[in-house]
Tab-separated table of C-alpha atoms in Angstrom:
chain	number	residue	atom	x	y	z
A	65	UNK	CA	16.655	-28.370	12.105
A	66	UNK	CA	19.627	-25.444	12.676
A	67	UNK	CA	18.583	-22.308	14.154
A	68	UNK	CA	18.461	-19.359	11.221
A	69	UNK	CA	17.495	-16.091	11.384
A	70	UNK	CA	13.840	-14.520	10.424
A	71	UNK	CA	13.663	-12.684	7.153
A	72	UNK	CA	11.751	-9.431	6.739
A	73	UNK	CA	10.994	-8.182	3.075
A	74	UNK	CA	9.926	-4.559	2.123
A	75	UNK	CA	9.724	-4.057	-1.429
A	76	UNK	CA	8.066	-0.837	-2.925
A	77	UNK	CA	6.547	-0.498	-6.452
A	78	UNK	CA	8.512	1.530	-8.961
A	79	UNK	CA	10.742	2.988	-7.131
A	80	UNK	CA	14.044	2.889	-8.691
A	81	UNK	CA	16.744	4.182	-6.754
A	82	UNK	CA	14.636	7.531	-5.885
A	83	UNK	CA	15.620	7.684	-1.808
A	84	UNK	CA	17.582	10.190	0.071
A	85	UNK	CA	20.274	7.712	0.637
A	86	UNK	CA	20.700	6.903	-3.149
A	87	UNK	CA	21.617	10.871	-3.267
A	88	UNK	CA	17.829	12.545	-4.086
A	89	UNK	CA	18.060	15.463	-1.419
A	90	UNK	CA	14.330	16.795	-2.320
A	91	UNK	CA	12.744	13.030	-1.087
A	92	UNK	CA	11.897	13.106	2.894
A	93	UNK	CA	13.128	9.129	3.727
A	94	UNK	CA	14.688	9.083	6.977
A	95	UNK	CA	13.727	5.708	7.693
A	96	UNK	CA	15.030	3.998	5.047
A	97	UNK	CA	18.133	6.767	4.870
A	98	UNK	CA	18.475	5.161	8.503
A	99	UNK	CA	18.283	1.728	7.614
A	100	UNK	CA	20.771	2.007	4.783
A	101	UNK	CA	23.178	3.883	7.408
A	102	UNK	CA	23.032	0.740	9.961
A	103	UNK	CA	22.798	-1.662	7.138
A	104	UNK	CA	24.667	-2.137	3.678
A	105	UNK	CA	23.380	-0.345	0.564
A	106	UNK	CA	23.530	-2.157	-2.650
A	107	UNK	CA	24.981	0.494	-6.036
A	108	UNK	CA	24.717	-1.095	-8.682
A	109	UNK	CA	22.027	-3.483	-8.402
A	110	UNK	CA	19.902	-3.882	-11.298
A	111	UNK	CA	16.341	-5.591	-11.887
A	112	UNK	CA	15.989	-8.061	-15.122
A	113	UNK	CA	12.252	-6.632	-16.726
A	114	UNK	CA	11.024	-2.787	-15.918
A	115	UNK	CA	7.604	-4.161	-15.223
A	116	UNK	CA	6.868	-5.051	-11.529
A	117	UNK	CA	5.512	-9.391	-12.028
A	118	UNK	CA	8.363	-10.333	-13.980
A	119	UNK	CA	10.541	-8.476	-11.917
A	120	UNK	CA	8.943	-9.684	-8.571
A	121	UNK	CA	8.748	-13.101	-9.808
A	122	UNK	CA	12.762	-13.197	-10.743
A	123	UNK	CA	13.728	-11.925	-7.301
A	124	UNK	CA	11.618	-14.261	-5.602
A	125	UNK	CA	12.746	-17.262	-7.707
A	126	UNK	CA	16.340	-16.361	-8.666
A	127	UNK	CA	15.530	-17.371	-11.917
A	128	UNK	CA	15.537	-15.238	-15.457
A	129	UNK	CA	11.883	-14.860	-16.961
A	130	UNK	CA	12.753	-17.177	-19.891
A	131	UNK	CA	13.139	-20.114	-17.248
A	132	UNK	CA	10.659	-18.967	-14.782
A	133	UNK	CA	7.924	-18.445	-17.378
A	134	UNK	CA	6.617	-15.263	-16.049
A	135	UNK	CA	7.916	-12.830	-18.435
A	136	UNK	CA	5.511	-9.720	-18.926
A	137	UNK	CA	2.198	-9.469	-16.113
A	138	UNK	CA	0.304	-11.931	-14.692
A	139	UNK	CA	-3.513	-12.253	-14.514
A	140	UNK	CA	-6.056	-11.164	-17.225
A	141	UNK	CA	-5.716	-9.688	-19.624
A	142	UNK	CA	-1.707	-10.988	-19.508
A	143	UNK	CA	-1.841	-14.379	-18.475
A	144	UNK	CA	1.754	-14.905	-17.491
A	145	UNK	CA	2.406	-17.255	-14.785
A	146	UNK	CA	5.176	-19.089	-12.751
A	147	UNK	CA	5.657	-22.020	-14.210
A	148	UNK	CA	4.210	-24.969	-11.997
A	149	UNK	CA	7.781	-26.726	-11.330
A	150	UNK	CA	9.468	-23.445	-9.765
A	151	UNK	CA	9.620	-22.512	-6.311
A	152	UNK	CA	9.075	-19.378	-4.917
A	153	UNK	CA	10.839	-18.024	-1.800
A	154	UNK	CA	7.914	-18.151	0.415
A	155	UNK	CA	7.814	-22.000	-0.011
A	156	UNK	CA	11.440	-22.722	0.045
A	157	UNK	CA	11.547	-20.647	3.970
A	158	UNK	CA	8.327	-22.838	4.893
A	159	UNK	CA	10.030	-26.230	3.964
A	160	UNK	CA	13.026	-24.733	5.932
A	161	UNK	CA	11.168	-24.279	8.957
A	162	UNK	CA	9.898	-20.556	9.146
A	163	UNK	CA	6.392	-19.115	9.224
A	164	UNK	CA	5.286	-17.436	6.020
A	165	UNK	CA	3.602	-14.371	6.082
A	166	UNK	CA	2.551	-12.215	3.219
A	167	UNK	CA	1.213	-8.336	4.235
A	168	UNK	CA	0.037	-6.333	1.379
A	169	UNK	CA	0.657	-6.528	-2.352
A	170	UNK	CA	2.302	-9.285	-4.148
A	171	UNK	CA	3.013	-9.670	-7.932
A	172	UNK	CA	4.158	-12.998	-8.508
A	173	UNK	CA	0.340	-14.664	-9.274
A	174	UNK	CA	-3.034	-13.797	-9.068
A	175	UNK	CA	-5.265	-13.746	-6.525
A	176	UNK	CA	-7.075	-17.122	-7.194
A	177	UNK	CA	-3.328	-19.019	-7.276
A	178	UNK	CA	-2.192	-17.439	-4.054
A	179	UNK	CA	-2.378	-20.898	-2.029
A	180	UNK	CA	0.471	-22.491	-4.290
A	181	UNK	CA	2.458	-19.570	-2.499
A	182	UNK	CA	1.983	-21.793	0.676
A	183	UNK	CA	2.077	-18.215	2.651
A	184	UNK	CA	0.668	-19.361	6.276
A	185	UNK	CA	-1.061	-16.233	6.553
A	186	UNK	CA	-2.319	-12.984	4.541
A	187	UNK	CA	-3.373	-9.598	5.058
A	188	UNK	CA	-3.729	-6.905	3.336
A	189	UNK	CA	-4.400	-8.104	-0.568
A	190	UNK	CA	-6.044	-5.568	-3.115
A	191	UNK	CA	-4.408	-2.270	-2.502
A	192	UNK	CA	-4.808	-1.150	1.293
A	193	UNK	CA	-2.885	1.905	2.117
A	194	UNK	CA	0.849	1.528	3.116
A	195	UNK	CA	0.261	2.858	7.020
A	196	UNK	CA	-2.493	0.278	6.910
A	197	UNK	CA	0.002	-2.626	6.188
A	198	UNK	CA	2.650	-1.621	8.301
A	199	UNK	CA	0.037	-1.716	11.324
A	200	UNK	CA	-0.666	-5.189	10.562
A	201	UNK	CA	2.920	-6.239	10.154
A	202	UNK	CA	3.488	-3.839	13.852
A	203	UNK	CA	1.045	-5.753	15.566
A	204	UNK	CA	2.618	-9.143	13.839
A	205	UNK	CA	5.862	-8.277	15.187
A	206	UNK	CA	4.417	-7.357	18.680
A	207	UNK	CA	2.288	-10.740	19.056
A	208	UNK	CA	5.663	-12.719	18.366
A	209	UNK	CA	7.472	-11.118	20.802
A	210	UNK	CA	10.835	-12.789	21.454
A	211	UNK	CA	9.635	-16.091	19.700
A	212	UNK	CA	12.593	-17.561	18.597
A	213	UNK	CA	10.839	-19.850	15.850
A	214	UNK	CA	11.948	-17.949	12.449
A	215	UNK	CA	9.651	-15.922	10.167
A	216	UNK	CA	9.662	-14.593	6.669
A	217	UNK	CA	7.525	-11.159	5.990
A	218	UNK	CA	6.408	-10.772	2.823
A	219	UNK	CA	5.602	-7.023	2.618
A	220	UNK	CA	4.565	-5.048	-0.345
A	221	UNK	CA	3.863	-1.304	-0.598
A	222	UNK	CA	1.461	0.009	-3.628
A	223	UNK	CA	1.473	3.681	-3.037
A	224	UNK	CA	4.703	4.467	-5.318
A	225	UNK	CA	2.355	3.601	-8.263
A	226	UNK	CA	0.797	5.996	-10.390
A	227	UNK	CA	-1.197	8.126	-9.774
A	228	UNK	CA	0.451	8.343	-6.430
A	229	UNK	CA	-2.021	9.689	-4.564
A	230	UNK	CA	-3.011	6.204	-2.889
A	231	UNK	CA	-4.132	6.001	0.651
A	232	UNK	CA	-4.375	9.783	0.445
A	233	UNK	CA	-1.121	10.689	-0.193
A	234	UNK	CA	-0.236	14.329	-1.285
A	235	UNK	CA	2.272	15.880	-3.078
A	236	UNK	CA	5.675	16.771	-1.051
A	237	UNK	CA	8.111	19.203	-2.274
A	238	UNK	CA	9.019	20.743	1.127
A	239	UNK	CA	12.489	20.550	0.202
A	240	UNK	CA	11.978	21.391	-3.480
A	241	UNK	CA	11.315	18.744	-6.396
A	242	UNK	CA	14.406	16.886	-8.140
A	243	UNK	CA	13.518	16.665	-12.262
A	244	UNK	CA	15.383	13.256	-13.476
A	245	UNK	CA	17.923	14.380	-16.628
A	246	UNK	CA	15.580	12.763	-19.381
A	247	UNK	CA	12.198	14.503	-17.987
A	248	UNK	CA	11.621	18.569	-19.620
A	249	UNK	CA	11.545	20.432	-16.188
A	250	UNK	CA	8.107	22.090	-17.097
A	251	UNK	CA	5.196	21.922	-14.907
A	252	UNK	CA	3.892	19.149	-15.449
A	253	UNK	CA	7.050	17.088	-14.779
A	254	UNK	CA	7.291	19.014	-11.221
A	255	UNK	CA	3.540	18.084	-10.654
A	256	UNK	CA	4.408	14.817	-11.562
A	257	UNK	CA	7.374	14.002	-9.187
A	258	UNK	CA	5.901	15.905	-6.218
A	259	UNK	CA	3.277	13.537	-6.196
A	260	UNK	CA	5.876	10.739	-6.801
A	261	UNK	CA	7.686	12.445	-3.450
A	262	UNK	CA	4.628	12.300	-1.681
A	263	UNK	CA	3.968	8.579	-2.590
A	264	UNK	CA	7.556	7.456	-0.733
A	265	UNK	CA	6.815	9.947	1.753
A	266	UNK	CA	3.754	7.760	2.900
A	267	UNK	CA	6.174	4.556	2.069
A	268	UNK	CA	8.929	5.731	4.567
A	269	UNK	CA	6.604	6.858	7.221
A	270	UNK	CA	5.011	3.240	7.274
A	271	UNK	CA	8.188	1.584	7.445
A	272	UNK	CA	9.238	4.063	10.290
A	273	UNK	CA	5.784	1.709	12.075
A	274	UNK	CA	7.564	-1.015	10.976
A	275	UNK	CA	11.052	-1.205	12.165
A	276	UNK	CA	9.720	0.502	15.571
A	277	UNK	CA	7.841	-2.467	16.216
A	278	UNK	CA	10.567	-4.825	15.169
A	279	UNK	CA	12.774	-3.508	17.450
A	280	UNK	CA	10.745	-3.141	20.248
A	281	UNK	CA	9.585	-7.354	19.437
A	282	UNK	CA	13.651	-7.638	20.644
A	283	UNK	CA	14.444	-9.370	17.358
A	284	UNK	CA	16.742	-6.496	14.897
A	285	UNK	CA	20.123	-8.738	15.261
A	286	UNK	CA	18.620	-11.897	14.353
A	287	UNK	CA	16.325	-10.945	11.942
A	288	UNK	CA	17.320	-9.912	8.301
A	289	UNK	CA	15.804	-6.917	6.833
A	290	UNK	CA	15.934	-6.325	3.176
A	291	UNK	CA	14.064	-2.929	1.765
A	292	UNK	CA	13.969	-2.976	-1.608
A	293	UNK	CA	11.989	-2.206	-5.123
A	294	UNK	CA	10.878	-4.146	-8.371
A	295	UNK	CA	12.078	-1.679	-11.185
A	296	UNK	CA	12.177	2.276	-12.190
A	297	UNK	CA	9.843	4.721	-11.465
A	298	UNK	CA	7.008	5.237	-13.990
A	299	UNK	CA	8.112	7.739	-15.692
A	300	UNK	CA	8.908	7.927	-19.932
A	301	UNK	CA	12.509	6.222	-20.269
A	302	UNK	CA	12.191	4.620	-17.136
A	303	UNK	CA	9.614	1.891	-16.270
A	304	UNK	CA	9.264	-0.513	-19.437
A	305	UNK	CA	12.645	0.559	-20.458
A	306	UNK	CA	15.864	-0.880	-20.693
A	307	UNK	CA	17.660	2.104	-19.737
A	308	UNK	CA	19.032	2.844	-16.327
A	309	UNK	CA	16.488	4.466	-15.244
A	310	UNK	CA	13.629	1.565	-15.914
A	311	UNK	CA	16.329	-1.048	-14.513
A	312	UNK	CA	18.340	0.647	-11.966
A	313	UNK	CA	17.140	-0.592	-8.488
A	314	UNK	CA	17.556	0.095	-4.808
A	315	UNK	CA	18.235	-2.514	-2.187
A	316	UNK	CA	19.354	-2.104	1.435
A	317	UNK	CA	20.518	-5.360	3.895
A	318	UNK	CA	20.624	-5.067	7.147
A	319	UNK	CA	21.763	-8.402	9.601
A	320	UNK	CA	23.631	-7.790	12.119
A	321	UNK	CA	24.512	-10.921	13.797
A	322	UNK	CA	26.363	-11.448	10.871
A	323	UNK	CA	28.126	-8.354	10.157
A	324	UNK	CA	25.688	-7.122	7.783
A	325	UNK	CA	25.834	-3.375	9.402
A	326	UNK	CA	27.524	-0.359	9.678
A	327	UNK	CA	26.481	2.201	6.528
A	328	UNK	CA	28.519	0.740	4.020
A	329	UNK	CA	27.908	0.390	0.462
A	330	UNK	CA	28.728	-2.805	-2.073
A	331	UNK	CA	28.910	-1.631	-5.201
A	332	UNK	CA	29.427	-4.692	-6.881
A	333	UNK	CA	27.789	-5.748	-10.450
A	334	UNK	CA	24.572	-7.425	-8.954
A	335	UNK	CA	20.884	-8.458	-10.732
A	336	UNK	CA	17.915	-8.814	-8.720
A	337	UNK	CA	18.037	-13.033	-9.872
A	338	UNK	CA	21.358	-13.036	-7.264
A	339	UNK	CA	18.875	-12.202	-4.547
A	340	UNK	CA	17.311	-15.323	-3.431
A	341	UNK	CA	20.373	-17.490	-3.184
A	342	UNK	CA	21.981	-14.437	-1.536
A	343	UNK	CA	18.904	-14.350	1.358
A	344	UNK	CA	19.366	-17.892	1.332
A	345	UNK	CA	22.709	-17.703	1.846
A	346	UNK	CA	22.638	-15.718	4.788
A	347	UNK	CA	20.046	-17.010	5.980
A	348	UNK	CA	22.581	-20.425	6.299
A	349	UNK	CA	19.628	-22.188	4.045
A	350	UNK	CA	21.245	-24.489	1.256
A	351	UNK	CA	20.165	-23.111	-2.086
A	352	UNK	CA	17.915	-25.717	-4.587
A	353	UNK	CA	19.655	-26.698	-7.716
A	354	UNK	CA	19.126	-24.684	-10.947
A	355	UNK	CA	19.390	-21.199	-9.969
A	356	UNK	CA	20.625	-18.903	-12.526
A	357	UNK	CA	21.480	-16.274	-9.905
A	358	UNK	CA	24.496	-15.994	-7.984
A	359	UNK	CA	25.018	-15.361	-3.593
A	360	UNK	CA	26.678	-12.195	-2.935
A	361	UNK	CA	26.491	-12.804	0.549
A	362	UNK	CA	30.612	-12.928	1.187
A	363	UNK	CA	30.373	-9.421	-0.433
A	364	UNK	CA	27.609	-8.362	2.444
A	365	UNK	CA	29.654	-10.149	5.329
A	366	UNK	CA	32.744	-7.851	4.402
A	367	UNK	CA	34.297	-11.245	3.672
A	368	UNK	CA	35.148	-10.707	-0.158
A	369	UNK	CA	34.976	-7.618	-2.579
A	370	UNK	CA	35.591	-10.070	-5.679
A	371	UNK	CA	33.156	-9.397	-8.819
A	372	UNK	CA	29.850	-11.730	-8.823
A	373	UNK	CA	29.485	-11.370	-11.947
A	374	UNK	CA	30.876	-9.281	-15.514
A	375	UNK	CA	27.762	-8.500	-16.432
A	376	UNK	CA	23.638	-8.060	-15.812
A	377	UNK	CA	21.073	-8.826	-18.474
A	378	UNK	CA	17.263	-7.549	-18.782
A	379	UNK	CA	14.281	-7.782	-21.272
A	380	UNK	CA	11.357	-6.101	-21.515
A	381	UNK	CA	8.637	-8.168	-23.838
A	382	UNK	CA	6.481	-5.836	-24.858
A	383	UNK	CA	8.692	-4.520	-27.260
A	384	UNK	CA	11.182	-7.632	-27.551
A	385	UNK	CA	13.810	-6.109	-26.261
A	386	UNK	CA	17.289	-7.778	-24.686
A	387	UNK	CA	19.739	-5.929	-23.047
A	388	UNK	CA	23.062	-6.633	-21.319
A	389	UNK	CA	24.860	-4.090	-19.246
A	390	UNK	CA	28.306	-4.132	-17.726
A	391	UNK	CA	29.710	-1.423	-15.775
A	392	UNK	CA	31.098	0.569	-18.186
A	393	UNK	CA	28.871	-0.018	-21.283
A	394	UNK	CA	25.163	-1.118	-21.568
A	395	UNK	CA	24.210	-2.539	-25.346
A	396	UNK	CA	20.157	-2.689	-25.902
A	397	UNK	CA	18.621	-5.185	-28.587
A	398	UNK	CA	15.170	-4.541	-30.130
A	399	UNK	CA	13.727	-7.230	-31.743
A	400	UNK	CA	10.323	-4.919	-32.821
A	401	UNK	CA	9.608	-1.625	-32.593
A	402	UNK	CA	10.072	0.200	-29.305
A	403	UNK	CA	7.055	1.558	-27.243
A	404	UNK	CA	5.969	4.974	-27.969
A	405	UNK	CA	4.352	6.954	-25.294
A	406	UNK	CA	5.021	9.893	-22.890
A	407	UNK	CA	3.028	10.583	-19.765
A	408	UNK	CA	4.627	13.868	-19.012
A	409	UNK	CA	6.634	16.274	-21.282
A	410	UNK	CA	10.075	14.696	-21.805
A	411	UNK	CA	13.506	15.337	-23.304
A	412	UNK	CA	13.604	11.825	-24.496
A	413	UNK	CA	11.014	12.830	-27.230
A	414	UNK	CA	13.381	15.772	-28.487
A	415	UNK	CA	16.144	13.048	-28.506
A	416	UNK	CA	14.091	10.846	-30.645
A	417	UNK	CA	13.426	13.303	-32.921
A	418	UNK	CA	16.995	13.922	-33.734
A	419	UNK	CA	18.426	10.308	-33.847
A	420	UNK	CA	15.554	7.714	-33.302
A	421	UNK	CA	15.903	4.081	-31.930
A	422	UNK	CA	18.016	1.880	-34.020
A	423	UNK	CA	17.537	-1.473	-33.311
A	424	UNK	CA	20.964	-1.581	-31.408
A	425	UNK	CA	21.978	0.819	-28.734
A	426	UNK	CA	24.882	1.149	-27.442
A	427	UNK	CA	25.894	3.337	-24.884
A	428	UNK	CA	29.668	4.214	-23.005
A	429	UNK	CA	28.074	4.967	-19.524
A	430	UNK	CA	31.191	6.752	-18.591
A	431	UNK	CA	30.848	9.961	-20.895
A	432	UNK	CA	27.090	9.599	-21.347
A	433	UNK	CA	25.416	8.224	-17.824
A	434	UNK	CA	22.079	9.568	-19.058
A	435	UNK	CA	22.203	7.350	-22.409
A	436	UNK	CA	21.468	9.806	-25.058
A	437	UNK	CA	24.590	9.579	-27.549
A	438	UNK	CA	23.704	5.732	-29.305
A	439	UNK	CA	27.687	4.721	-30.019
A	440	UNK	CA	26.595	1.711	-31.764
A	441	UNK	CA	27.594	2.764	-34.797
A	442	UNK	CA	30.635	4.318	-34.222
A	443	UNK	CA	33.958	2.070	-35.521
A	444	UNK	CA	36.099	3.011	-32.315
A	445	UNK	CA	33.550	0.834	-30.660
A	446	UNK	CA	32.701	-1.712	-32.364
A	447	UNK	CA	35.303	-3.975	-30.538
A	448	UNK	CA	32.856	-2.959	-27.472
A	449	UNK	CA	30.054	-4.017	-29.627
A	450	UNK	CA	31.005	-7.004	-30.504
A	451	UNK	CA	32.089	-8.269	-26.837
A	452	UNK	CA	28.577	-7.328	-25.572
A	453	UNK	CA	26.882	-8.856	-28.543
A	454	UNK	CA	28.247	-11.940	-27.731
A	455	UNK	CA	27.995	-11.710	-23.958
A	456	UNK	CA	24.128	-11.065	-24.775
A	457	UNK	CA	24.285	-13.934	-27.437
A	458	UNK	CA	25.405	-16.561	-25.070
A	459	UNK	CA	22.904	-15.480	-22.498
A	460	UNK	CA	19.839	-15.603	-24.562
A	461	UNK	CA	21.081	-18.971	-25.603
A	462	UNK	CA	21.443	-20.521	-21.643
A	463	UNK	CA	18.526	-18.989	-20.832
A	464	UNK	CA	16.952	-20.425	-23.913
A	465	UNK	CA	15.533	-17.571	-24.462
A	466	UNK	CA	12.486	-17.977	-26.740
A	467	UNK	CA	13.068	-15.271	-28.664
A	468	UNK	CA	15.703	-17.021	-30.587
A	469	UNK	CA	13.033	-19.295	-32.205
A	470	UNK	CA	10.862	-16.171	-33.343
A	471	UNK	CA	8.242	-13.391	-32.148
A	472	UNK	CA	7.420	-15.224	-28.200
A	473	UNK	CA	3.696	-16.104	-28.507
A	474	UNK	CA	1.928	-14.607	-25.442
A	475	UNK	CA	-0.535	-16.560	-22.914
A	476	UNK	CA	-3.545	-14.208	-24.574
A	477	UNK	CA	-2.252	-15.623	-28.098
A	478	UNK	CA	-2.411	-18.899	-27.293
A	479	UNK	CA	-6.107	-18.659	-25.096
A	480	UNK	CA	-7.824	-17.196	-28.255
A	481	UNK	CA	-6.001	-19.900	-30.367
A	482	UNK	CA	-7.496	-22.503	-28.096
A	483	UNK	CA	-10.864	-21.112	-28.687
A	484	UNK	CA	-10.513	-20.695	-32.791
A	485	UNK	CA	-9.027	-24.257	-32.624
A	486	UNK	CA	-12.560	-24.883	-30.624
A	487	UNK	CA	-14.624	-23.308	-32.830
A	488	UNK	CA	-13.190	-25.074	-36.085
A	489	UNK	CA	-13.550	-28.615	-34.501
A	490	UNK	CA	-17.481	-27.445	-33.575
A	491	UNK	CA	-17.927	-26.144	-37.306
A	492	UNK	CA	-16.682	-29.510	-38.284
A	493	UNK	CA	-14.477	-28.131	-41.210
């Protein structure tokens, strides 16, 4: 079997694209500021659900929740899963050859179906602090030395959750507090995103242990390093949204034996479904058949600045929701009534006030980046409209997306049917 190179996976909860090197002065990330600055940082790459198992589960598959069937959270009271057929990343490196490893929290199934992940060895599961993973994955990288048999890490970082105090975290606004556009800037937002700041604080200072350890192991060129997150912060308009700020995600490569380096930034059209082929890719591992997402490896390499692809596309299910998004324009589908909530005071609510959400928004992210002005309406756009409609059309349809045959019937739905169903053969009626 050809040599390839090990693969080493950070990904953060809800974290959006809230690091110093994505332009958020007030957030203390060196380490990953570093890493993007020897690696290649990834503008406009956007996750396909808000909500971290769907989102997880897409990267890790490079397939769209309608074909991977995990489209909202898995375990109780949820229920979504993988389907049984698909093949997650960690199984597709072991049948190529590496050692899987998983540190910390994963997403993608529950706890009881974690051997179908075929992971050759786990640490960390529940929700150990992030300095406490990152000393297990130090001393991982340490024991290997300069082994040259490849490895995939599996790493995954809670503390960016709510209520961001995890592990003992504490709030940070040493270089002030940055208040996102569609938050009030009151109090309680500031109390809010200092924790928040304090959270990826603790997340940067454990992958500072980390990348230490992985260079002192002698293994940074041949090892591919990919720090990343599953959706938007959770914040009101963000996580569980299809806006920006609920889809918007960071990712930073870094590989340099093959020219994966230097501080640049690809700001390419990309979803979070093109990342395993793209991993795979560079990796020099040939991709299964089926994927839906698409290698922008050539793009990483410095070999090819040609689009991927025209357009993204996201859902969220709780609220039936389909959204497509190019780089000019994002149009968002509701097929039920949007949630209604608000954790913190939030401009959004004065916006809803005044217009509401119609079941179709469309927004011209040139003039309005912070998607308050709904254009749908409007004639001068409805040539715009009518594009995206169909570009989000003819996706639902490939993907075929269930929604198309009526309200999607959740895994809870269909357990308590199982039981009335049950019950009515036992009454005998």
């Amino acid at each position: 079997m050809a040599r390839h190179p090990s693969i080493l996976q950070i990904t953060t909860h809800d974290s959006g694209r809230h690091f110093g090197c994505y332009g958020h002065s007030t957030l203390h990330t060196p380490t990953i500021d570093a890493l993007a600055a020897d690696g290649v940082r990834l503008t406009r790459y956007f996750a396909t659900v808000p909500i971290c198992s769907a989102s997880r589960a897409t990267q890790l598959t490079g397939l769209y929740p309608q074909t991977h069937g995990l489209m909202d959270l898995c375990g109780y009271p949820f229920r979504w899963r993988i389907r049984d057929d698909v093949r997650h990343m960690s199984q597709l490196l072991k049948a190529a050859g590496d050692t899987t490893h998983l540190f910390g929290i994963q997403h993608e199934v529950v706890r009881e179906e974690l051997p179908r992940l075929e992971f050759d060895s786990i640490q960390g599961q529940g929700f150990p602090a992030a300095k406490a993973i990152a000393a297990d994955v130090a001393d991982f990288l340490r024991s290997r030395g300069k082994e040259p048999a490849p490895f995939y890490a599996q790493i995954g970082f809670f503390q960016t959750h709510t209520p961001f105090d995890h592990g003992g975290a504490e709030p940070d606004d040493e270089h002030g507090v940055e208040i996102p556009p569609y938050l009030a800037d009151c109090e309680s937002s500031r109390r809010a995103m200092a924790a928040y700041q304090g959270a990826i604080r603790h997340v940067d200072e454990a992958a500072s242990v980390i990348m230490e350890a992985l260079h002192e192991s002698g293994r940074e060129d041949d090892t591919i390093v990919v720090f990343t997150t599953d959706h938007g912060i959770e914040m009101p308009r963000a996580k569980w949204f299809l806006y920006d700020p609920g889809i918007a995600i960071a990712c930073i490569v870094r590989y340099p034996e093959a020219g994966v380096t230097g501080g640049g930034a690809c700001d390419l059209l990309l979803s979070n479904v093109d990342y395993l082929p793209t991993v795979l890719d560079l990796a020099g591992i040939p991709a299964p058949d089926g994927l839906q997402g698409k290698s922008f490896a050539a793009s990483l390499r410095g070999e090819s600045v040609q689009p991927v692809r025209e357009a993204v596309f996201a859902l969220y299910h709780k609220s039936q929701s389909r959204c497509v998004r190019t780089n000019r324009f994002s149009l968002i589908r509701h097929f039920d009534a949007p949630i209604d909530f608000a954790t913190v005071p939030v401009r959004f609510e004065e916006v809803l006030a005044k217009r509401g959400i119609r079941q179709v928004e469309l927004f011209d992210l040139e003039t309005d980046p912070n998607q308050f002005e709904n254009v749908a309406e409007k004639p001068e756009h409805a040539d715009v409209r009518a594009r995206l409609d169909t570009m989000l059309w003819e996706w639902m349809e490939s993907v075929d997306d269930p929604l198309l045959k009526g309200p999607v019937r959740t895994p809870s739905y269909e357990a308590a049917m199982a039981d009335y169903r049950a019950w009515r053969g036992s009454a005998g009626t």
